[in-house]
mmCIF file with all atom_site columns, C-alpha atoms in Angstrom:
data_model
loop_
_atom_site.group_PDB
_atom_site.id
_atom_site.type_symbol
_atom_site.label_atom_id
_atom_site.label_alt_id
_atom_site.label_comp_id
_atom_site.label_asym_id
_atom_site.label_entity_id
_atom_site.label_seq_id
_atom_site.pdbx_PDB_ins_code
_atom_site.Cartn_x
_atom_site.Cartn_y
_atom_site.Cartn_z
_atom_site.occupancy
_atom_site.B_iso_or_equiv
_atom_site.pdbx_formal_charge
_atom_site.auth_seq_id
_atom_site.auth_comp_id
_atom_site.auth_asym_id
_atom_site.auth_atom_id
_atom_site.pdbx_PDB_model_num
ATOM 1   C CA . MET X 1 1   ? 89.241  97.083  87.594  1.00 96.00 ? 1   MET X CA 1
ATOM 2   C CA . ARG X 1 2   ? 88.940  100.612 88.894  1.00 96.00 ? 2   ARG X CA 1
ATOM 3   C CA . ALA X 1 3   ? 85.487  101.742 89.966  1.00 97.00 ? 3   ALA X CA 1
ATOM 4   C CA . ASN X 1 4   ? 85.870  104.720 87.659  1.00 97.00 ? 4   ASN X CA 1
ATOM 5   C CA . THR X 1 5   ? 88.411  105.755 85.085  1.00 95.00 ? 5   THR X CA 1
ATOM 6   C CA . ARG X 1 6   ? 88.387  109.486 84.342  1.00 93.00 ? 6   ARG X CA 1
ATOM 7   C CA . GLY X 1 7   ? 84.802  109.657 85.542  1.00 95.00 ? 7   GLY X CA 1
ATOM 8   C CA . VAL X 1 8   ? 83.538  106.683 83.515  1.00 97.00 ? 8   VAL X CA 1
ATOM 9   C CA . TYR X 1 9   ? 82.112  104.124 85.937  1.00 98.00 ? 9   TYR X CA 1
ATOM 10  C CA . LEU X 1 10  ? 81.978  100.360 85.650  1.00 97.00 ? 10  LEU X CA 1
ATOM 11  C CA . GLY X 1 11  ? 78.807  99.470  83.785  1.00 95.00 ? 11  GLY X CA 1
ATOM 12  C CA . ASP X 1 12  ? 79.221  102.224 81.204  1.00 97.00 ? 12  ASP X CA 1
ATOM 13  C CA . PRO X 1 13  ? 78.559  100.924 77.662  1.00 96.00 ? 13  PRO X CA 1
ATOM 14  C CA . SER X 1 14  ? 82.201  101.649 76.777  1.00 97.00 ? 14  SER X CA 1
ATOM 15  C CA . HIS X 1 15  ? 83.105  98.611  78.914  1.00 97.00 ? 15  HIS X CA 1
ATOM 16  C CA . ASP X 1 16  ? 80.739  96.225  77.128  1.00 97.00 ? 16  ASP X CA 1
ATOM 17  C CA . ARG X 1 17  ? 83.272  94.673  74.781  1.00 97.00 ? 17  ARG X CA 1
ATOM 18  C CA . LEU X 1 18  ? 85.673  93.880  77.614  1.00 97.00 ? 18  LEU X CA 1
ATOM 19  C CA . LEU X 1 19  ? 82.931  92.655  79.941  1.00 98.00 ? 19  LEU X CA 1
ATOM 20  C CA . ALA X 1 20  ? 81.482  90.430  77.217  1.00 98.00 ? 20  ALA X CA 1
ATOM 21  C CA . GLU X 1 21  ? 84.880  88.789  76.806  1.00 98.00 ? 21  GLU X CA 1
ATOM 22  C CA . LEU X 1 22  ? 85.281  88.375  80.555  1.00 98.00 ? 22  LEU X CA 1
ATOM 23  C CA . ASN X 1 23  ? 81.755  86.972  80.772  1.00 98.00 ? 23  ASN X CA 1
ATOM 24  C CA . GLU X 1 24  ? 82.692  84.297  78.234  1.00 98.00 ? 24  GLU X CA 1
ATOM 25  C CA . ARG X 1 25  ? 85.489  83.298  80.605  1.00 97.00 ? 25  ARG X CA 1
ATOM 26  C CA . SER X 1 26  ? 83.291  83.420  83.740  1.00 97.00 ? 26  SER X CA 1
ATOM 27  C CA . ALA X 1 27  ? 85.803  85.869  85.163  1.00 98.00 ? 27  ALA X CA 1
ATOM 28  C CA . VAL X 1 28  ? 86.085  87.241  88.674  1.00 98.00 ? 28  VAL X CA 1
ATOM 29  C CA . VAL X 1 29  ? 86.306  91.047  88.512  1.00 98.00 ? 29  VAL X CA 1
ATOM 30  C CA . ASN X 1 30  ? 88.025  92.559  91.527  1.00 96.00 ? 30  ASN X CA 1
ATOM 31  C CA . THR X 1 31  ? 87.179  96.254  91.727  1.00 97.00 ? 31  THR X CA 1
ATOM 32  C CA . HIS X 1 32  ? 88.925  99.054  93.569  1.00 95.00 ? 32  HIS X CA 1
ATOM 33  C CA . PRO X 1 33  ? 88.002  102.695 94.166  1.00 95.00 ? 33  PRO X CA 1
ATOM 34  C CA . HIS X 1 34  ? 89.985  105.761 93.293  1.00 90.00 ? 34  HIS X CA 1
ATOM 35  C CA . GLU X 1 35  ? 89.530  109.527 93.494  1.00 91.00 ? 35  GLU X CA 1
ATOM 36  C CA . LEU X 1 36  ? 86.050  110.766 92.676  1.00 93.00 ? 36  LEU X CA 1
ATOM 37  C CA . PRO X 1 37  ? 85.573  112.322 89.243  1.00 93.00 ? 37  PRO X CA 1
ATOM 38  C CA . GLY X 1 38  ? 86.422  116.009 89.171  1.00 90.00 ? 38  GLY X CA 1
ATOM 39  C CA . THR X 1 39  ? 88.658  115.901 92.227  1.00 89.00 ? 39  THR X CA 1
ATOM 40  C CA . ASP X 1 40  ? 92.346  116.655 92.392  1.00 85.00 ? 40  ASP X CA 1
ATOM 41  C CA . PRO X 1 41  ? 94.397  114.287 94.590  1.00 79.00 ? 41  PRO X CA 1
ATOM 42  C CA . ALA X 1 42  ? 96.745  117.155 95.390  1.00 84.00 ? 42  ALA X CA 1
ATOM 43  C CA . ARG X 1 43  ? 93.817  119.317 96.620  1.00 86.00 ? 43  ARG X CA 1
ATOM 44  C CA . PRO X 1 44  ? 91.293  117.269 98.620  1.00 83.00 ? 44  PRO X CA 1
ATOM 45  C CA . ALA X 1 45  ? 87.667  118.439 98.423  1.00 84.00 ? 45  ALA X CA 1
ATOM 46  C CA . VAL X 1 46  ? 87.728  118.779 102.210 1.00 89.00 ? 46  VAL X CA 1
ATOM 47  C CA . PRO X 1 47  ? 91.137  120.099 103.297 1.00 89.00 ? 47  PRO X CA 1
ATOM 48  C CA . GLY X 1 48  ? 92.984  117.651 105.496 1.00 90.00 ? 48  GLY X CA 1
ATOM 49  C CA . VAL X 1 49  ? 90.774  114.668 104.525 1.00 90.00 ? 49  VAL X CA 1
ATOM 50  C CA . PRO X 1 50  ? 92.541  112.265 102.150 1.00 88.00 ? 50  PRO X CA 1
ATOM 51  C CA . ALA X 1 51  ? 90.496  110.698 99.336  1.00 88.00 ? 51  ALA X CA 1
ATOM 52  C CA . PHE X 1 52  ? 90.676  107.184 100.776 1.00 88.00 ? 52  PHE X CA 1
ATOM 53  C CA . TYR X 1 53  ? 88.897  108.347 103.933 1.00 89.00 ? 53  TYR X CA 1
ATOM 54  C CA . CYS X 1 54  ? 85.446  109.157 102.500 1.00 92.00 ? 54  CYS X CA 1
ATOM 55  C CA . ASP X 1 55  ? 85.707  109.298 98.710  1.00 94.00 ? 55  ASP X CA 1
ATOM 56  C CA . PHE X 1 56  ? 86.826  105.708 98.156  1.00 94.00 ? 56  PHE X CA 1
ATOM 57  C CA . PRO X 1 57  ? 83.717  104.158 99.790  1.00 95.00 ? 57  PRO X CA 1
ATOM 58  C CA . LEU X 1 58  ? 81.530  106.497 97.723  1.00 96.00 ? 58  LEU X CA 1
ATOM 59  C CA . ASP X 1 59  ? 83.402  105.586 94.529  1.00 97.00 ? 59  ASP X CA 1
ATOM 60  C CA . THR X 1 60  ? 82.766  101.870 95.183  1.00 97.00 ? 60  THR X CA 1
ATOM 61  C CA . THR X 1 61  ? 79.098  102.584 95.915  1.00 97.00 ? 61  THR X CA 1
ATOM 62  C CA . ARG X 1 62  ? 78.654  104.584 92.710  1.00 97.00 ? 62  ARG X CA 1
ATOM 63  C CA . ALA X 1 63  ? 80.216  101.782 90.664  1.00 98.00 ? 63  ALA X CA 1
ATOM 64  C CA . ALA X 1 64  ? 77.952  99.154  92.249  1.00 97.00 ? 64  ALA X CA 1
ATOM 65  C CA . VAL X 1 65  ? 74.809  101.236 91.682  1.00 96.00 ? 65  VAL X CA 1
ATOM 66  C CA . ASN X 1 66  ? 75.857  101.856 88.066  1.00 97.00 ? 66  ASN X CA 1
ATOM 67  C CA . LEU X 1 67  ? 76.421  98.119  87.516  1.00 97.00 ? 67  LEU X CA 1
ATOM 68  C CA . ILE X 1 68  ? 72.835  97.576  88.704  1.00 95.00 ? 68  ILE X CA 1
ATOM 69  C CA . LEU X 1 69  ? 71.298  100.530 86.853  1.00 94.00 ? 69  LEU X CA 1
ATOM 70  C CA . SER X 1 70  ? 73.023  99.793  83.547  1.00 95.00 ? 70  SER X CA 1
ATOM 71  C CA . GLY X 1 71  ? 71.817  96.189  83.503  1.00 95.00 ? 71  GLY X CA 1
ATOM 72  C CA . THR X 1 72  ? 75.407  94.937  83.483  1.00 97.00 ? 72  THR X CA 1
ATOM 73  C CA . LEU X 1 73  ? 74.668  92.255  86.075  1.00 96.00 ? 73  LEU X CA 1
ATOM 74  C CA . ASP X 1 74  ? 71.856  90.923  83.880  1.00 95.00 ? 74  ASP X CA 1
ATOM 75  C CA . ARG X 1 75  ? 73.740  91.132  80.575  1.00 97.00 ? 75  ARG X CA 1
ATOM 76  C CA . TYR X 1 76  ? 76.831  89.400  81.952  1.00 98.00 ? 76  TYR X CA 1
ATOM 77  C CA . PRO X 1 77  ? 75.542  86.811  84.443  1.00 97.00 ? 77  PRO X CA 1
ATOM 78  C CA . ASN X 1 78  ? 78.783  84.796  84.425  1.00 98.00 ? 78  ASN X CA 1
ATOM 79  C CA . LEU X 1 79  ? 80.812  87.651  85.920  1.00 98.00 ? 79  LEU X CA 1
ATOM 80  C CA . SER X 1 80  ? 81.496  87.749  89.641  1.00 98.00 ? 80  SER X CA 1
ATOM 81  C CA . PHE X 1 81  ? 82.146  91.294  90.875  1.00 98.00 ? 81  PHE X CA 1
ATOM 82  C CA . ILE X 1 82  ? 84.030  91.771  94.148  1.00 98.00 ? 82  ILE X CA 1
ATOM 83  C CA . LEU X 1 83  ? 83.299  95.081  95.857  1.00 97.00 ? 83  LEU X CA 1
ATOM 84  C CA . PRO X 1 84  ? 86.142  96.173  98.148  1.00 95.00 ? 84  PRO X CA 1
ATOM 85  C CA . HIS X 1 85  ? 85.965  97.588  101.644 1.00 93.00 ? 85  HIS X CA 1
ATOM 86  C CA . GLY X 1 86  ? 82.712  95.877  102.520 1.00 93.00 ? 86  GLY X CA 1
ATOM 87  C CA . GLY X 1 87  ? 80.959  97.386  99.499  1.00 96.00 ? 87  GLY X CA 1
ATOM 88  C CA . GLY X 1 88  ? 81.691  100.978 100.447 1.00 95.00 ? 88  GLY X CA 1
ATOM 89  C CA . PHE X 1 89  ? 78.484  102.653 101.621 1.00 95.00 ? 89  PHE X CA 1
ATOM 90  C CA . LEU X 1 90  ? 76.295  100.088 99.845  1.00 95.00 ? 90  LEU X CA 1
ATOM 91  C CA . PRO X 1 91  ? 75.326  98.058  102.953 1.00 94.00 ? 91  PRO X CA 1
ATOM 92  C CA . PHE X 1 92  ? 74.369  101.268 104.761 1.00 94.00 ? 92  PHE X CA 1
ATOM 93  C CA . ILE X 1 93  ? 72.115  102.477 101.923 1.00 95.00 ? 93  ILE X CA 1
ATOM 94  C CA . ALA X 1 94  ? 70.627  99.100  100.916 1.00 93.00 ? 94  ALA X CA 1
ATOM 95  C CA . ASP X 1 95  ? 67.204  99.959  102.373 1.00 93.00 ? 95  ASP X CA 1
ATOM 96  C CA . ARG X 1 96  ? 67.391  103.468 100.927 1.00 94.00 ? 96  ARG X CA 1
ATOM 97  C CA . MET X 1 97  ? 68.088  101.992 97.489  1.00 93.00 ? 97  MET X CA 1
ATOM 98  C CA . GLY X 1 98  ? 64.975  99.837  97.700  1.00 90.00 ? 98  GLY X CA 1
ATOM 99  C CA . ALA X 1 99  ? 62.768  102.615 99.044  1.00 93.00 ? 99  ALA X CA 1
ATOM 100 C CA . PHE X 1 100 ? 63.852  105.110 96.386  1.00 93.00 ? 100 PHE X CA 1
ATOM 101 C CA . ALA X 1 101 ? 64.455  102.725 93.462  1.00 91.00 ? 101 ALA X CA 1
ATOM 102 C CA . HIS X 1 102 ? 61.710  104.457 91.471  1.00 89.00 ? 102 HIS X CA 1
ATOM 103 C CA . PHE X 1 103 ? 63.806  107.656 91.423  1.00 92.00 ? 103 PHE X CA 1
ATOM 104 C CA . LEU X 1 104 ? 66.518  105.948 89.373  1.00 91.00 ? 104 LEU X CA 1
ATOM 105 C CA . THR X 1 105 ? 66.667  106.362 85.609  1.00 91.00 ? 105 THR X CA 1
ATOM 106 C CA . PRO X 1 106 ? 65.803  103.869 84.309  1.00 89.00 ? 106 PRO X CA 1
ATOM 107 C CA . LYS X 1 107 ? 63.589  102.793 87.188  1.00 88.00 ? 107 LYS X CA 1
ATOM 108 C CA . VAL X 1 108 ? 64.561  99.626  89.056  1.00 89.00 ? 108 VAL X CA 1
ATOM 109 C CA . GLU X 1 109 ? 61.936  97.545  90.823  1.00 90.00 ? 109 GLU X CA 1
ATOM 110 C CA . ALA X 1 110 ? 62.414  97.844  94.562  1.00 88.00 ? 110 ALA X CA 1
ATOM 111 C CA . ALA X 1 111 ? 62.078  94.081  94.953  1.00 87.00 ? 111 ALA X CA 1
ATOM 112 C CA . ARG X 1 112 ? 64.979  93.562  92.557  1.00 90.00 ? 112 ARG X CA 1
ATOM 113 C CA . VAL X 1 113 ? 67.393  95.797  94.452  1.00 91.00 ? 113 VAL X CA 1
ATOM 114 C CA . ARG X 1 114 ? 67.979  93.225  97.203  1.00 91.00 ? 114 ARG X CA 1
ATOM 115 C CA . ASP X 1 115 ? 68.491  90.503  94.563  1.00 93.00 ? 115 ASP X CA 1
ATOM 116 C CA . TYR X 1 116 ? 71.129  92.617  92.848  1.00 95.00 ? 116 TYR X CA 1
ATOM 117 C CA . LEU X 1 117 ? 72.914  93.321  96.128  1.00 95.00 ? 117 LEU X CA 1
ATOM 118 C CA . HIS X 1 118 ? 73.083  89.572  96.748  1.00 95.00 ? 118 HIS X CA 1
ATOM 119 C CA . ARG X 1 119 ? 74.886  89.043  93.427  1.00 96.00 ? 119 ARG X CA 1
ATOM 120 C CA . PHE X 1 120 ? 78.001  90.943  94.461  1.00 98.00 ? 120 PHE X CA 1
ATOM 121 C CA . TYR X 1 121 ? 80.896  89.572  96.474  1.00 98.00 ? 121 TYR X CA 1
ATOM 122 C CA . TYR X 1 122 ? 82.269  91.831  99.207  1.00 97.00 ? 122 TYR X CA 1
ATOM 123 C CA . ASP X 1 123 ? 85.733  91.898  100.749 1.00 95.00 ? 123 ASP X CA 1
ATOM 124 C CA . THR X 1 124 ? 86.503  92.861  104.328 1.00 91.00 ? 124 THR X CA 1
ATOM 125 C CA . ALA X 1 125 ? 89.329  95.309  103.614 1.00 87.00 ? 125 ALA X CA 1
ATOM 126 C CA . ALA X 1 126 ? 88.721  98.746  105.128 1.00 75.00 ? 126 ALA X CA 1
ATOM 127 C CA . PRO X 1 127 ? 89.264  97.731  107.960 1.00 67.00 ? 127 PRO X CA 1
ATOM 128 C CA . LEU X 1 128 ? 85.679  96.896  108.807 1.00 71.00 ? 128 LEU X CA 1
ATOM 129 C CA . GLY X 1 129 ? 84.679  97.707  112.334 1.00 73.00 ? 129 GLY X CA 1
ATOM 130 C CA . GLU X 1 130 ? 81.857  95.943  114.142 1.00 75.00 ? 130 GLU X CA 1
ATOM 131 C CA . ALA X 1 131 ? 79.132  98.350  112.933 1.00 82.00 ? 131 ALA X CA 1
ATOM 132 C CA . ALA X 1 132 ? 80.247  98.046  109.313 1.00 84.00 ? 132 ALA X CA 1
ATOM 133 C CA . ALA X 1 133 ? 80.472  94.268  109.626 1.00 83.00 ? 133 ALA X CA 1
ATOM 134 C CA . ALA X 1 134 ? 76.923  94.160  111.012 1.00 85.00 ? 134 ALA X CA 1
ATOM 135 C CA . ALA X 1 135 ? 75.606  96.241  108.099 1.00 90.00 ? 135 ALA X CA 1
ATOM 136 C CA . LEU X 1 136 ? 77.434  94.024  105.622 1.00 91.00 ? 136 LEU X CA 1
ATOM 137 C CA . LEU X 1 137 ? 76.025  90.856  107.199 1.00 90.00 ? 137 LEU X CA 1
ATOM 138 C CA . ALA X 1 138 ? 72.519  92.366  107.009 1.00 91.00 ? 138 ALA X CA 1
ATOM 139 C CA . THR X 1 139 ? 73.031  92.926  103.265 1.00 92.00 ? 139 THR X CA 1
ATOM 140 C CA . ALA X 1 140 ? 75.143  90.024  102.025 1.00 93.00 ? 140 ALA X CA 1
ATOM 141 C CA . ASP X 1 141 ? 75.103  86.274  102.389 1.00 94.00 ? 141 ASP X CA 1
ATOM 142 C CA . PRO X 1 142 ? 78.202  85.335  104.462 1.00 93.00 ? 142 PRO X CA 1
ATOM 143 C CA . ALA X 1 143 ? 79.097  82.938  101.631 1.00 96.00 ? 143 ALA X CA 1
ATOM 144 C CA . ARG X 1 144 ? 79.745  86.019  99.449  1.00 97.00 ? 144 ARG X CA 1
ATOM 145 C CA . ILE X 1 145 ? 82.054  87.785  101.905 1.00 95.00 ? 145 ILE X CA 1
ATOM 146 C CA . LEU X 1 146 ? 85.785  87.400  101.335 1.00 96.00 ? 146 LEU X CA 1
ATOM 147 C CA . TYR X 1 147 ? 88.700  88.273  103.558 1.00 93.00 ? 147 TYR X CA 1
ATOM 148 C CA . GLY X 1 148 ? 90.524  91.307  102.224 1.00 91.00 ? 148 GLY X CA 1
ATOM 149 C CA . SER X 1 149 ? 93.490  93.052  103.791 1.00 88.00 ? 149 SER X CA 1
ATOM 150 C CA . ASP X 1 150 ? 94.170  96.021  101.466 1.00 86.00 ? 150 ASP X CA 1
ATOM 151 C CA . TRP X 1 151 ? 97.815  95.469  102.331 1.00 83.00 ? 151 TRP X CA 1
ATOM 152 C CA . PRO X 1 152 ? 100.218 97.216  101.724 1.00 85.00 ? 152 PRO X CA 1
ATOM 153 C CA . ALA X 1 153 ? 97.969  100.309 101.524 1.00 84.00 ? 153 ALA X CA 1
ATOM 154 C CA . THR X 1 154 ? 96.682  99.423  104.988 1.00 84.00 ? 154 THR X CA 1
ATOM 155 C CA . PRO X 1 155 ? 99.605  99.085  107.419 1.00 86.00 ? 155 PRO X CA 1
ATOM 156 C CA . ALA X 1 156 ? 100.188 95.634  108.936 1.00 87.00 ? 156 ALA X CA 1
ATOM 157 C CA . ASP X 1 157 ? 99.650  96.892  112.502 1.00 89.00 ? 157 ASP X CA 1
ATOM 158 C CA . THR X 1 158 ? 96.207  98.245  111.527 1.00 84.00 ? 158 THR X CA 1
ATOM 159 C CA . LEU X 1 159 ? 95.340  94.859  110.073 1.00 83.00 ? 159 LEU X CA 1
ATOM 160 C CA . THR X 1 160 ? 96.475  92.877  113.102 1.00 85.00 ? 160 THR X CA 1
ATOM 161 C CA . GLY X 1 161 ? 95.315  95.423  115.704 1.00 84.00 ? 161 GLY X CA 1
ATOM 162 C CA . VAL X 1 162 ? 91.980  96.549  114.219 1.00 79.00 ? 162 VAL X CA 1
ATOM 163 C CA . ALA X 1 163 ? 90.761  94.682  111.129 1.00 77.00 ? 163 ALA X CA 1
ATOM 164 C CA . VAL X 1 164 ? 91.320  91.047  112.112 1.00 80.00 ? 164 VAL X CA 1
ATOM 165 C CA . PRO X 1 165 ? 90.004  91.455  115.696 1.00 81.00 ? 165 PRO X CA 1
ATOM 166 C CA . ALA X 1 166 ? 86.895  93.334  114.413 1.00 77.00 ? 166 ALA X CA 1
ATOM 167 C CA . LEU X 1 167 ? 86.093  90.484  112.041 1.00 77.00 ? 167 LEU X CA 1
ATOM 168 C CA . ASP X 1 168 ? 86.715  87.952  114.812 1.00 80.00 ? 168 ASP X CA 1
ATOM 169 C CA . ARG X 1 169 ? 84.277  89.817  117.080 1.00 79.00 ? 169 ARG X CA 1
ATOM 170 C CA . ALA X 1 170 ? 81.608  90.351  114.411 1.00 77.00 ? 170 ALA X CA 1
ATOM 171 C CA . SER X 1 171 ? 78.372  89.040  115.808 1.00 75.00 ? 171 SER X CA 1
ATOM 172 C CA . GLY X 1 172 ? 76.232  87.151  113.361 1.00 78.00 ? 172 GLY X CA 1
ATOM 173 C CA . LEU X 1 173 ? 79.090  84.993  112.077 1.00 84.00 ? 173 LEU X CA 1
ATOM 174 C CA . THR X 1 174 ? 79.372  81.436  113.276 1.00 88.00 ? 174 THR X CA 1
ATOM 175 C CA . PRO X 1 175 ? 82.880  79.964  113.621 1.00 90.00 ? 175 PRO X CA 1
ATOM 176 C CA . LEU X 1 176 ? 82.293  78.006  110.395 1.00 93.00 ? 176 LEU X CA 1
ATOM 177 C CA . GLN X 1 177 ? 81.165  81.136  108.521 1.00 92.00 ? 177 GLN X CA 1
ATOM 178 C CA . ARG X 1 178 ? 84.180  83.029  109.872 1.00 91.00 ? 178 ARG X CA 1
ATOM 179 C CA . ARG X 1 179 ? 86.501  80.307  108.522 1.00 93.00 ? 179 ARG X CA 1
ATOM 180 C CA . ARG X 1 180 ? 84.714  80.519  105.180 1.00 95.00 ? 180 ARG X CA 1
ATOM 181 C CA . VAL X 1 181 ? 85.103  84.309  105.071 1.00 94.00 ? 181 VAL X CA 1
ATOM 182 C CA . ASN X 1 182 ? 88.785  84.023  105.961 1.00 92.00 ? 182 ASN X CA 1
ATOM 183 C CA . ARG X 1 183 ? 89.595  81.316  103.395 1.00 94.00 ? 183 ARG X CA 1
ATOM 184 C CA . ASP X 1 184 ? 87.013  78.944  101.969 1.00 96.00 ? 184 ASP X CA 1
ATOM 185 C CA . ASN X 1 185 ? 84.765  81.459  100.175 1.00 97.00 ? 185 ASN X CA 1
ATOM 186 C CA . ALA X 1 186 ? 87.712  82.733  98.140  1.00 97.00 ? 186 ALA X CA 1
ATOM 187 C CA . LEU X 1 187 ? 88.786  79.206  97.245  1.00 96.00 ? 187 LEU X CA 1
ATOM 188 C CA . ARG X 1 188 ? 85.273  78.386  96.097  1.00 96.00 ? 188 ARG X CA 1
ATOM 189 C CA . LEU X 1 189 ? 85.140  81.551  93.961  1.00 97.00 ? 189 LEU X CA 1
ATOM 190 C CA . MET X 1 190 ? 88.687  81.126  92.622  1.00 96.00 ? 190 MET X CA 1
ATOM 191 C CA . PRO X 1 191 ? 89.496  77.418  92.776  1.00 94.00 ? 191 PRO X CA 1
ATOM 192 C CA . SER X 1 192 ? 92.785  77.913  90.922  1.00 92.00 ? 192 SER X CA 1
ATOM 193 C CA . LEU X 1 193 ? 94.168  79.397  94.182  1.00 88.00 ? 193 LEU X CA 1
ATOM 194 C CA . LYS X 1 194 ? 93.768  76.088  95.942  1.00 86.00 ? 194 LYS X CA 1
ATOM 195 C CA . ARG X 1 195 ? 97.057  74.266  96.456  1.00 83.00 ? 195 ARG X CA 1
ATOM 196 C CA . PRO X 1 196 ? 97.145  70.624  95.448  1.00 79.00 ? 196 PRO X CA 1
ATOM 197 C CA . GLY X 1 197 ? 96.424  68.375  98.415  1.00 70.00 ? 197 GLY X CA 1
ATOM 198 C CA . SER X 1 198 ? 94.928  71.167  100.550 1.00 64.00 ? 198 SER X CA 1
#
């Protein structure tokens, strides 16, 4: 699902009927960002800076915060939401979210913010560099991190030359956790992907 559709973010009450049905099926909801509301893809907000560069991580972050704020994660506990690109800016603002939770409307208890952040799954598509990987590991349980390539949007040489080596070098991941990120976590979340006999 897109993070926003014509400015309506995931978690908006207009999605309730669909999310209720998906919740009944214990669905995995893979999200993806798009242009920010009110922007024109043909005329970037900052000339020369394509939307995927800065706007996409913000779009993912807005969707995640709205899923928390709207109570969607509580109303539909059987849904598993995957946030792309390491959760956008979410890992970088996790502490900020807790510290300023009382500014949200409705208010969210600061202690609950970390719990909510632990309910998401995060993929590694971006590509994630070492700093981003460190922030993600400080926010998320490695068991909830999934390999993501963003291919074909991300060229193959960027994946093999930047993304895969950055994940391999990420400190804080044991070899077993790295294997789980690269394969096993996804198979646990989506067991239908597992080939018979593997």
